[in-house]
Amino acid sequence: MGEVGLDGVRVLLVEDESLVAMLGEDVLTEAGCSVTVAMRLSDALHAVDQGDLDVAILDVNLGNETSYPVAERLTQRDIPFVFATGYAAAGLAGGFATHRCVQKPYDPSQLLAAARAALGG
C-alpha cells in the first residue's frame, strides 16, 4: 500500500469494536503510520493527554458513551481529527455537525484519504 504522505504520522484510532479497530490499525500501519488504539473513552482521553499525536480517527459511538469529549480535547490541543460513523455526517452532534467524517465499515482508501485530508494533505 504505502500511500504517500503518512509515513511516521502518529494516529490515535478510537474504536470500540475490536475487529474494526484491527482493520483500521492494519490499514494505517501499512501506510506507514504509528498507531495508538483506544477502545474506551477513558483510554482515548488519556492518549490525547499523554501522546504526541498528529491526527485522530474517532468512532462516534463507544458503547454507551460517545467520543465527543475526545473531539473537544483534540480541538483544545489543535490536533486534527476525523469522525468515523456508520451513520451519515448528519448524525453528528451540535458543533461537530459539519466536521469531516468517514463511513464505517472502513474502506481502506477512504480511511487513508480522510487521515490525509485532516492533516491538510
Short mmCIF file of C-alpha atoms in Angstrom, two decimals:
data_model
loop_
_atom_site.label_atom_id
_atom_site.label_comp_id
_atom_site.label_asym_id
_atom_site.label_seq_id
_atom_site.Cartn_x
_atom_site.Cartn_y
_atom_site.Cartn_z
CA MET A 1 0.00 0.00 0.00
CA GLY A 2 2.46 2.65 1.24
CA GLU A 3 0.42 5.74 0.35
CA VAL A 4 2.40 8.96 0.13
CA GLY A 5 2.27 11.41 2.99
CA LEU A 6 1.52 9.21 6.00
CA ASP A 7 4.96 7.80 6.84
CA GLY A 8 5.67 8.40 10.51
CA VAL A 9 2.32 10.08 11.16
CA ARG A 10 1.14 9.44 14.72
CA VAL A 11 -2.52 8.42 14.67
CA LEU A 12 -4.93 7.88 17.53
CA LEU A 13 -7.63 5.41 16.44
CA VAL A 14 -10.60 5.40 18.80
CA GLU A 15 -12.83 2.39 18.07
CA ASP A 16 -14.71 0.13 20.49
CA GLU A 17 -15.23 -2.83 18.15
CA SER A 18 -12.06 -4.93 18.17
CA LEU A 19 -12.36 -6.26 14.60
CA VAL A 20 -12.93 -2.77 13.20
CA ALA A 21 -10.06 -1.43 15.34
CA MET A 22 -7.73 -4.14 14.00
CA LEU A 23 -8.73 -3.41 10.40
CA GLY A 24 -8.17 0.33 10.85
CA GLU A 25 -4.88 -0.24 12.63
CA ASP A 26 -3.65 -2.58 9.87
CA VAL A 27 -4.59 -0.13 7.11
CA LEU A 28 -2.90 2.79 8.87
CA THR A 29 0.19 0.80 9.87
CA GLU A 30 0.66 -0.46 6.30
CA ALA A 31 0.56 3.18 5.17
CA GLY A 32 3.46 3.95 7.50
CA CYS A 33 1.58 5.40 10.46
CA SER A 34 2.39 4.88 14.10
CA VAL A 35 -1.00 3.91 15.55
CA THR A 36 -2.34 4.08 19.09
CA VAL A 37 -5.66 2.27 19.50
CA ALA A 38 -8.06 3.27 22.28
CA MET A 39 -11.20 1.20 22.75
CA ARG A 40 -12.73 3.17 25.64
CA LEU A 41 -13.40 6.85 26.23
CA SER A 42 -11.09 6.97 29.27
CA ASP A 43 -8.23 5.38 27.28
CA ALA A 44 -8.76 7.82 24.42
CA LEU A 45 -8.71 10.87 26.71
CA HIS A 46 -5.55 9.53 28.37
CA ALA A 47 -3.90 9.02 24.96
CA VAL A 48 -4.69 12.61 23.94
CA ASP A 49 -3.25 13.94 27.20
CA GLN A 50 -0.14 11.74 27.10
CA GLY A 51 0.75 11.37 23.48
CA ASP A 52 2.29 13.35 20.70
CA LEU A 53 -0.39 12.93 18.07
CA ASP A 54 -0.65 14.22 14.53
CA VAL A 55 -4.22 13.16 13.78
CA ALA A 56 -7.06 11.14 15.32
CA ILE A 57 -9.86 9.00 13.91
CA LEU A 58 -12.79 8.82 16.29
CA ASP A 59 -15.62 6.31 16.24
CA VAL A 60 -18.58 8.45 17.34
CA ASN A 61 -20.29 5.76 19.43
CA LEU A 62 -18.22 3.97 22.08
CA GLY A 63 -20.66 1.57 23.68
CA ASN A 64 -22.89 3.73 25.88
CA GLU A 65 -20.57 6.74 25.50
CA THR A 66 -19.53 8.99 22.63
CA SER A 67 -16.15 10.28 21.52
CA TYR A 68 -17.25 13.94 21.66
CA PRO A 69 -15.20 14.63 24.83
CA VAL A 70 -12.14 13.37 22.93
CA ALA A 71 -13.01 15.64 19.98
CA GLU A 72 -13.25 18.60 22.36
CA ARG A 73 -9.86 17.78 23.92
CA LEU A 74 -8.28 17.40 20.47
CA THR A 75 -9.75 20.74 19.41
CA GLN A 76 -8.25 22.39 22.51
CA ARG A 77 -4.85 20.89 21.64
CA ASP A 78 -5.21 21.87 17.96
CA ILE A 79 -4.90 18.25 16.76
CA PRO A 80 -6.91 17.47 13.61
CA PHE A 81 -9.37 14.60 13.68
CA VAL A 82 -11.95 12.75 11.64
CA PHE A 83 -15.12 11.11 12.91
CA ALA A 84 -15.88 7.54 11.85
CA THR A 85 -19.51 6.54 11.92
CA GLY A 86 -21.94 4.04 10.50
CA TYR A 87 -24.41 6.92 10.24
CA ALA A 88 -24.34 9.88 7.90
CA ALA A 89 -22.47 13.02 8.97
CA ALA A 90 -25.94 14.43 9.67
CA GLY A 91 -25.89 12.19 12.74
CA LEU A 92 -23.10 14.21 14.36
CA ALA A 93 -23.98 16.33 17.39
CA GLY A 94 -24.14 20.07 17.64
CA GLY A 95 -20.90 21.87 16.93
CA PHE A 96 -19.47 18.84 15.12
CA ALA A 97 -22.30 18.54 12.58
CA THR A 98 -20.10 19.80 9.72
CA HIS A 99 -16.90 18.02 10.77
CA ARG A 100 -15.07 15.67 8.39
CA CYS A 101 -16.40 12.15 8.61
CA VAL A 102 -15.52 8.72 7.19
CA GLN A 103 -18.13 6.00 6.79
CA LYS A 104 -17.90 2.67 8.59
CA PRO A 105 -17.23 -0.04 7.78
CA TYR A 106 -13.93 1.47 6.66
CA ASP A 107 -12.95 1.42 3.05
CA PRO A 108 -9.13 1.42 3.37
CA SER A 109 -8.61 4.09 0.70
CA GLN A 110 -11.29 6.33 2.25
CA LEU A 111 -9.75 5.91 5.70
CA LEU A 112 -6.32 6.95 4.43
CA ALA A 113 -7.77 9.80 2.37
CA ALA A 114 -9.63 11.08 5.45
CA ALA A 115 -6.45 11.00 7.54
CA ARG A 116 -4.52 12.84 4.82
CA ALA A 117 -7.30 15.41 4.40
CA ALA A 118 -7.41 16.06 8.16
CA LEU A 119 -3.64 16.66 8.05
CA GLY A 120 -4.18 19.15 5.27
CA GLY A 121 -2.78 16.87 2.58
#
